[in-house]
CSV table of C-alpha atoms and ligand atoms in Angstrom, one decimal:
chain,number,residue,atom,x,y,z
A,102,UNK,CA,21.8,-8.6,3.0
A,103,UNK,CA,22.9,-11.1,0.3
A,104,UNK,CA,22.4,-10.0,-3.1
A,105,UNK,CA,20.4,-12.6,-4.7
A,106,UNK,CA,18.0,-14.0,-1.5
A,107,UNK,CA,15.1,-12.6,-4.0
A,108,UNK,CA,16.7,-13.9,-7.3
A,109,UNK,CA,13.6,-15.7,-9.4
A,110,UNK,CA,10.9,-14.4,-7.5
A,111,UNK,CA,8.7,-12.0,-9.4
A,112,UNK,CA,6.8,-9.1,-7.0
A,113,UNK,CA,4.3,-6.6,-7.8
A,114,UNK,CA,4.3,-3.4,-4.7
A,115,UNK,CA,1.9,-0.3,-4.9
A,116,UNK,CA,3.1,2.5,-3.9
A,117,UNK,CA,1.7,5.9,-3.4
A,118,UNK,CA,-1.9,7.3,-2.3
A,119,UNK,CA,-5.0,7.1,-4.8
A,120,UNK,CA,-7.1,9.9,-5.9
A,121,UNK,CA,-11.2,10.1,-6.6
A,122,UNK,CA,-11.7,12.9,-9.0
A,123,UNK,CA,-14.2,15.6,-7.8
A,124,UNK,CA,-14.5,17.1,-10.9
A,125,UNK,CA,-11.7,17.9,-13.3
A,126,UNK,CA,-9.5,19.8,-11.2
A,127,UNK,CA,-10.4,18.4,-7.7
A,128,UNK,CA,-9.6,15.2,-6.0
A,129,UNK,CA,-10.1,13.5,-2.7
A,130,UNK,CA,-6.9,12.4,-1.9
A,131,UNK,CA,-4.5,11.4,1.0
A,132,UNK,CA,-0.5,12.3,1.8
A,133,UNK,CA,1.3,9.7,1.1
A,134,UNK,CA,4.2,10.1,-0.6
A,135,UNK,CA,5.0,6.7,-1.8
A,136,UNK,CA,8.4,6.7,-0.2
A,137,UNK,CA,7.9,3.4,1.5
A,138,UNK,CA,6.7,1.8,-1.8
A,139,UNK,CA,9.4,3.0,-3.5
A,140,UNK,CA,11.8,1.7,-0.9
A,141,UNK,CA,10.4,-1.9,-0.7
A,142,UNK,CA,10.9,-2.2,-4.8
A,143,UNK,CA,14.8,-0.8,-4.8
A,144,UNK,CA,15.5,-2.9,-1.8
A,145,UNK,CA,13.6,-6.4,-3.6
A,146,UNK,CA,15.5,-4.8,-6.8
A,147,UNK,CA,18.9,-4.5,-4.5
A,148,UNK,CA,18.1,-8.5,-3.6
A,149,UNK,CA,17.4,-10.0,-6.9
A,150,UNK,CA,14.2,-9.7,-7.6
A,151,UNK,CA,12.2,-9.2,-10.7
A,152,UNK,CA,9.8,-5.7,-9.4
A,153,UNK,CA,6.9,-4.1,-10.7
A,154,UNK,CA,5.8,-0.8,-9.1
A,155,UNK,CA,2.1,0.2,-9.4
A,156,UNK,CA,2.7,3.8,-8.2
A,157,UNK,CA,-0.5,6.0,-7.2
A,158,UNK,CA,0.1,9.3,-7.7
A,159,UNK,CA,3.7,9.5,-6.6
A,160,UNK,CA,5.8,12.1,-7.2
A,161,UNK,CA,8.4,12.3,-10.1
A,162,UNK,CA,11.7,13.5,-7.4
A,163,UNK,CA,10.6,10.0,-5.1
A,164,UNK,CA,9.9,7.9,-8.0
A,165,UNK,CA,13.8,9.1,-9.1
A,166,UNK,CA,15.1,6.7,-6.7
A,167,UNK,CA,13.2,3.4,-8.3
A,168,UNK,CA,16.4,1.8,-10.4
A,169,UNK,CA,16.1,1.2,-14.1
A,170,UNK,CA,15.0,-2.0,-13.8
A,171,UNK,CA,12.0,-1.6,-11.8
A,172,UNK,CA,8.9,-1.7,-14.4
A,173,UNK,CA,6.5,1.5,-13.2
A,174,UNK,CA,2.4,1.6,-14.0
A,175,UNK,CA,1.6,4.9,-13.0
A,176,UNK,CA,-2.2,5.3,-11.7
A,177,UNK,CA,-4.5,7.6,-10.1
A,178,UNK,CA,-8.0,6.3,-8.9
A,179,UNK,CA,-8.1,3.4,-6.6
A,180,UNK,CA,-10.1,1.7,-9.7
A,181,UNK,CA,-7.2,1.9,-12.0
A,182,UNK,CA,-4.7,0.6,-8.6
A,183,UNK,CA,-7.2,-2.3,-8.5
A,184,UNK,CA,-6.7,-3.1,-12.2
A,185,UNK,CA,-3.4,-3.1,-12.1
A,186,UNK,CA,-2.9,-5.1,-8.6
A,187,UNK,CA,-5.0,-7.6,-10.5
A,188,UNK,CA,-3.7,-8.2,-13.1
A,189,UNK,CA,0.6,-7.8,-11.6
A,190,UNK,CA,-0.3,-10.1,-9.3
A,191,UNK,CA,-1.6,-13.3,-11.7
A,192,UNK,CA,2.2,-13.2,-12.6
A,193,UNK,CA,3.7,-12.4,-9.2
A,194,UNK,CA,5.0,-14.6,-6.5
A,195,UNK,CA,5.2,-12.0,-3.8
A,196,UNK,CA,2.3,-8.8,-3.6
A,197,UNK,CA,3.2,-5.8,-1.4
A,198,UNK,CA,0.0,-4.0,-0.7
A,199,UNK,CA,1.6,-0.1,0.8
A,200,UNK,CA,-0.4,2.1,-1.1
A,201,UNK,CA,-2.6,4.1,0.9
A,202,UNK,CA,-6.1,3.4,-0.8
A,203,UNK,CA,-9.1,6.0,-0.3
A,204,UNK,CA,-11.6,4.4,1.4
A,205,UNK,CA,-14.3,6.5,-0.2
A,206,UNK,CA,-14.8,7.8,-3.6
A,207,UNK,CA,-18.0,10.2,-4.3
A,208,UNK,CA,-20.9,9.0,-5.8
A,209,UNK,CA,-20.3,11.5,-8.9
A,210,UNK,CA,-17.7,12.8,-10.6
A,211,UNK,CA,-18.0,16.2,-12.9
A,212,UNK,CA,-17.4,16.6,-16.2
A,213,UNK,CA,-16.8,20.1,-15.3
A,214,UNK,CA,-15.6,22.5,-12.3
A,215,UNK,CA,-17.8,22.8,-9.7
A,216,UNK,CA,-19.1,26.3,-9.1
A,217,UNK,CA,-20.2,29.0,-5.9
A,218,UNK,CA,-23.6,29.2,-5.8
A,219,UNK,CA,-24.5,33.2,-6.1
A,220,UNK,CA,-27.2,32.9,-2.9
A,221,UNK,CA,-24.4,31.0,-0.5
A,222,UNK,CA,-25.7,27.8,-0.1
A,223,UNK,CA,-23.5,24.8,-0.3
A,224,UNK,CA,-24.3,21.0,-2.1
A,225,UNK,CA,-22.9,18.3,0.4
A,226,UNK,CA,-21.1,15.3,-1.0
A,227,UNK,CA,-22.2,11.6,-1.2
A,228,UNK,CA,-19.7,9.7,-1.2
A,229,UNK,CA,-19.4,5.2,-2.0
A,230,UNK,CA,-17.3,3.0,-0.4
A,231,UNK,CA,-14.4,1.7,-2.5
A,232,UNK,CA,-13.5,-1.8,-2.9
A,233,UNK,CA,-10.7,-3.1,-0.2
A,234,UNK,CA,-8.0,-4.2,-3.1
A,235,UNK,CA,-6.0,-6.4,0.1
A,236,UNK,CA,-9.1,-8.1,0.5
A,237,UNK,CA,-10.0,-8.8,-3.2
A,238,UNK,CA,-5.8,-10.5,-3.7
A,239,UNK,CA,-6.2,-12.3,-0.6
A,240,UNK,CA,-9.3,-14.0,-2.0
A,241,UNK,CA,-7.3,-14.5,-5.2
A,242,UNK,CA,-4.6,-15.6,-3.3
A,243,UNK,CA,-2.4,-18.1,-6.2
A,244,UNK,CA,-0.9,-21.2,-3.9
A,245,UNK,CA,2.5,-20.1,-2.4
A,246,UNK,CA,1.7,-16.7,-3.5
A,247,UNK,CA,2.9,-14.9,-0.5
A,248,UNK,CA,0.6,-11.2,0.0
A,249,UNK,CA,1.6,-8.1,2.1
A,250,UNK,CA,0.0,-5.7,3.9
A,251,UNK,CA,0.6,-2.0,5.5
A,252,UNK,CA,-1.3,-0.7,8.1
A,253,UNK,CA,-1.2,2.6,9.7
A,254,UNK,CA,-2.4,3.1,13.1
A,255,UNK,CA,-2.7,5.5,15.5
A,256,UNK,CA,-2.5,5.1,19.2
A,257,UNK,CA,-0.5,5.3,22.1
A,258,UNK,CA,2.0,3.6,24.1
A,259,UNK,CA,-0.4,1.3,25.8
A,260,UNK,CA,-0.1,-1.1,22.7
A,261,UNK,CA,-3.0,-0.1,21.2
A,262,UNK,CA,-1.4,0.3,17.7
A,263,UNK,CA,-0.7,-3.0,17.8
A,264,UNK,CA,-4.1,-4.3,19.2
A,265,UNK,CA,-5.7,-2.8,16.5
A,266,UNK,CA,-3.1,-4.6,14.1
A,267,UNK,CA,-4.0,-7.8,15.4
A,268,UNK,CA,-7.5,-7.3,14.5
A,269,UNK,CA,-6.8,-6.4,11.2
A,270,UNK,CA,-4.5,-8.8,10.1
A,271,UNK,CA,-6.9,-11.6,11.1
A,272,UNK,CA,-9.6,-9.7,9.2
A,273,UNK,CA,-7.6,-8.7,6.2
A,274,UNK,CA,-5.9,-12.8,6.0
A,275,UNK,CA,-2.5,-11.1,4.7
A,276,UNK,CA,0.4,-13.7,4.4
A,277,UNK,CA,2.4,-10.8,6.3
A,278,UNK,CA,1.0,-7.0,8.2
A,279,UNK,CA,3.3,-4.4,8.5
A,280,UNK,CA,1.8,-2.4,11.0
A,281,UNK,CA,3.0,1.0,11.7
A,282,UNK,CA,2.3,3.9,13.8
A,283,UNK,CA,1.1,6.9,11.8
A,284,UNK,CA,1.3,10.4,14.3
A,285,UNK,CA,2.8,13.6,14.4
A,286,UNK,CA,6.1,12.8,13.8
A,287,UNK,CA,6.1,9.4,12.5
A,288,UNK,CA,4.3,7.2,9.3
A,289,UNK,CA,4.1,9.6,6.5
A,290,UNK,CA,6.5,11.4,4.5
A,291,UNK,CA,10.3,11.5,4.9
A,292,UNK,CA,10.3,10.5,8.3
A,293,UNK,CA,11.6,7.6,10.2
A,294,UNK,CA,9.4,4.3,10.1
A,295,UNK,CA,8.9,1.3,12.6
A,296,UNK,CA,7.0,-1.9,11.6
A,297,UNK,CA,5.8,-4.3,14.0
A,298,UNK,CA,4.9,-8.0,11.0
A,299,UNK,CA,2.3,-10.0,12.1
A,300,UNK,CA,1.2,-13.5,10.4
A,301,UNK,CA,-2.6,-14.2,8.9
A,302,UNK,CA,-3.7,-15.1,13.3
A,303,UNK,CA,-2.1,-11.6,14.5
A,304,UNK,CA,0.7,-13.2,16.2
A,305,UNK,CA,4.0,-10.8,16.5
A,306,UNK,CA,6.8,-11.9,14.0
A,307,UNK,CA,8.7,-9.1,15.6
A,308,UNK,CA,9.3,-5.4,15.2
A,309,UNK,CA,12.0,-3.5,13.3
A,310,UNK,CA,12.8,-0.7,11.4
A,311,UNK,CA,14.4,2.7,11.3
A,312,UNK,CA,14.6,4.8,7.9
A,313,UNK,CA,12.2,3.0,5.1
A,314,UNK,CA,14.9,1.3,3.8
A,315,UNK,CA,15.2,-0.6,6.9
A,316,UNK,CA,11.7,-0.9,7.2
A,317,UNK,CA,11.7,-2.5,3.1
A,318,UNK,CA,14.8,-5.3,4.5
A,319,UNK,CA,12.8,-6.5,7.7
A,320,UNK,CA,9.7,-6.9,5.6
A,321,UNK,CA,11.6,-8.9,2.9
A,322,UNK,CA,13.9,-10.9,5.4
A,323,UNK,CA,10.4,-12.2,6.6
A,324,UNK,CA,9.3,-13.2,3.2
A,325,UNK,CA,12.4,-14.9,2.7
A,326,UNK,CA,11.9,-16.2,6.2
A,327,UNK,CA,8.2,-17.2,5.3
A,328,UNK,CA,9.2,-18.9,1.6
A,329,UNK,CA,12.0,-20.6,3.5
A,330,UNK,CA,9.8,-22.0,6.2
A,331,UNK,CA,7.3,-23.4,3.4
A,332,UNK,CA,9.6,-24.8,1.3
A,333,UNK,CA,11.7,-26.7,3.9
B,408,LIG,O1,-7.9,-1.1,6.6
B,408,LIG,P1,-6.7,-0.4,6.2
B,408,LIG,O2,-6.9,0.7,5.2
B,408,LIG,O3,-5.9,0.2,7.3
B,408,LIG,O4,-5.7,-1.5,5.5
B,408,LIG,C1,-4.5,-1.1,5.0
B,408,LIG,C2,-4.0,-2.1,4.0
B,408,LIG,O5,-5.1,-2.5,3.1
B,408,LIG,C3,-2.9,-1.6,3.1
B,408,LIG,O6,-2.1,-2.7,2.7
B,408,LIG,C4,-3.7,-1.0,2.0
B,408,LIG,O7,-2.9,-0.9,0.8
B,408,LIG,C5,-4.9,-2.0,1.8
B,408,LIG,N1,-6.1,-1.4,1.3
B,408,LIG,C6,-6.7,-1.8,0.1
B,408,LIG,N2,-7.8,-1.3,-0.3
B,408,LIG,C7,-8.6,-0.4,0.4
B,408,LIG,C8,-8.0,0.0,1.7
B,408,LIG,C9,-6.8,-0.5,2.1
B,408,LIG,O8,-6.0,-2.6,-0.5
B,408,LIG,N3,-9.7,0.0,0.0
């Protein structure tokens, strides 16, 4: 990949999972490990780029791998990932959405530990819908600003990963969808990764991948691809 196909363009990537405190020493919380993040900003880093990584909860041995010049804003609730993707992304050119966000927060958080109840019973848990931060950047979309998406699905052979990736990137709008398979041996963690990009309409832009640092160069050479395609 050439060294500079990125140079001038400023890019803002989350990275990570968020938490939702319980109370304050329990979360609700998801396992992402922010290894794809983290790959997407050394690669844009690698390419040129000027990168900001919003990391969620990400841990300090995987963050070890982000080069100096990356500027980190560490974060923890999905609230504070929103702020931050907000306000990164006024100045950004290029916003990489591959967090994973947690859908649901609860309703309540404690100001201290939750305890047993001495007669057995058990409280259940309301929980709120959190705010979809794709959807909130797409509608905030800057002209030429160009706006990525993951998705992780499950499914089988039949293609069904990829129908439900359709659906979502025409629901979502993203510029770009990386869609994934998540299952048992592929998606999360240090594991290998396949992307299938698809456009705002859900059409294939074509698959690619291996290790996340493959998976970080196929989504860029689209962007590149995508800025080219506009600006020619
Ligand atoms: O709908 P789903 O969660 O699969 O969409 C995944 C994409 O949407 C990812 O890019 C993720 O970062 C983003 N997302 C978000 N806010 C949410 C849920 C997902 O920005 N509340």
């Amino acid at each position: 990949h050439d060294g500079s196909d990125l140079h001038g363009l400023r890019v803002v990537i989350s990275a990570g999972g968020t938490r939702e405190p319980l109370d304050p020493v329990r979360f609700l919380g998801n396992r992402s490990s922010g290894r794809q993040g983290v790959a997407l900003a050394a690669k844009a880093a690698a390419r040129g780029a000027q990168v900001h990584l919003v990391a969620a909860n990400v841990d300090s041995s995987v963050l070890a791998a982000v080069p100096g010049n990356v500027q980190i804003t560490s974060v923890e609730t999905t609230a504070e990932l929103q702020d931050a993707m907000l306000e990164a992304s006024a100045a950004s050119h290029v916003v990489v959405m591959a967090a994973a966000v947690a859908d649901f927060r609860p309703a309540r958080t404690r100001t201290e530990k939750t305890k047993k109840h001495a007669d057995g019973s058990v409280e259940s848990l309301e929980l709120v819908q959190n705010p979809d931060i794709l959807a909130g950047l797409v509608a905030g979309r800057r002209e030429g600003q160009i706006i990525v998406g993951f998705a992780a699905e499950t499914g089988d052979a039949d293609g069904s990963v990829l129908d439900h990736g359709r659906a979502k990137a025409r629901r979502k709008g993203a510029d770009l969808l990386a869609v994934n398979a998540v299952g048992a041996d592929v998606g999360f963690g240090d594991v290998p990764n396949e992307v299938h990009l698809l456009d705002a309409s859900g059409s294939d832009l074509g698959a690619g991948g291996g290790s996340k640092d493959d998976v970080a160069h196929v989504v860029w050479d689209a962007v590149v691809r995508l800025l080219n395609s506009r600006s020619g």
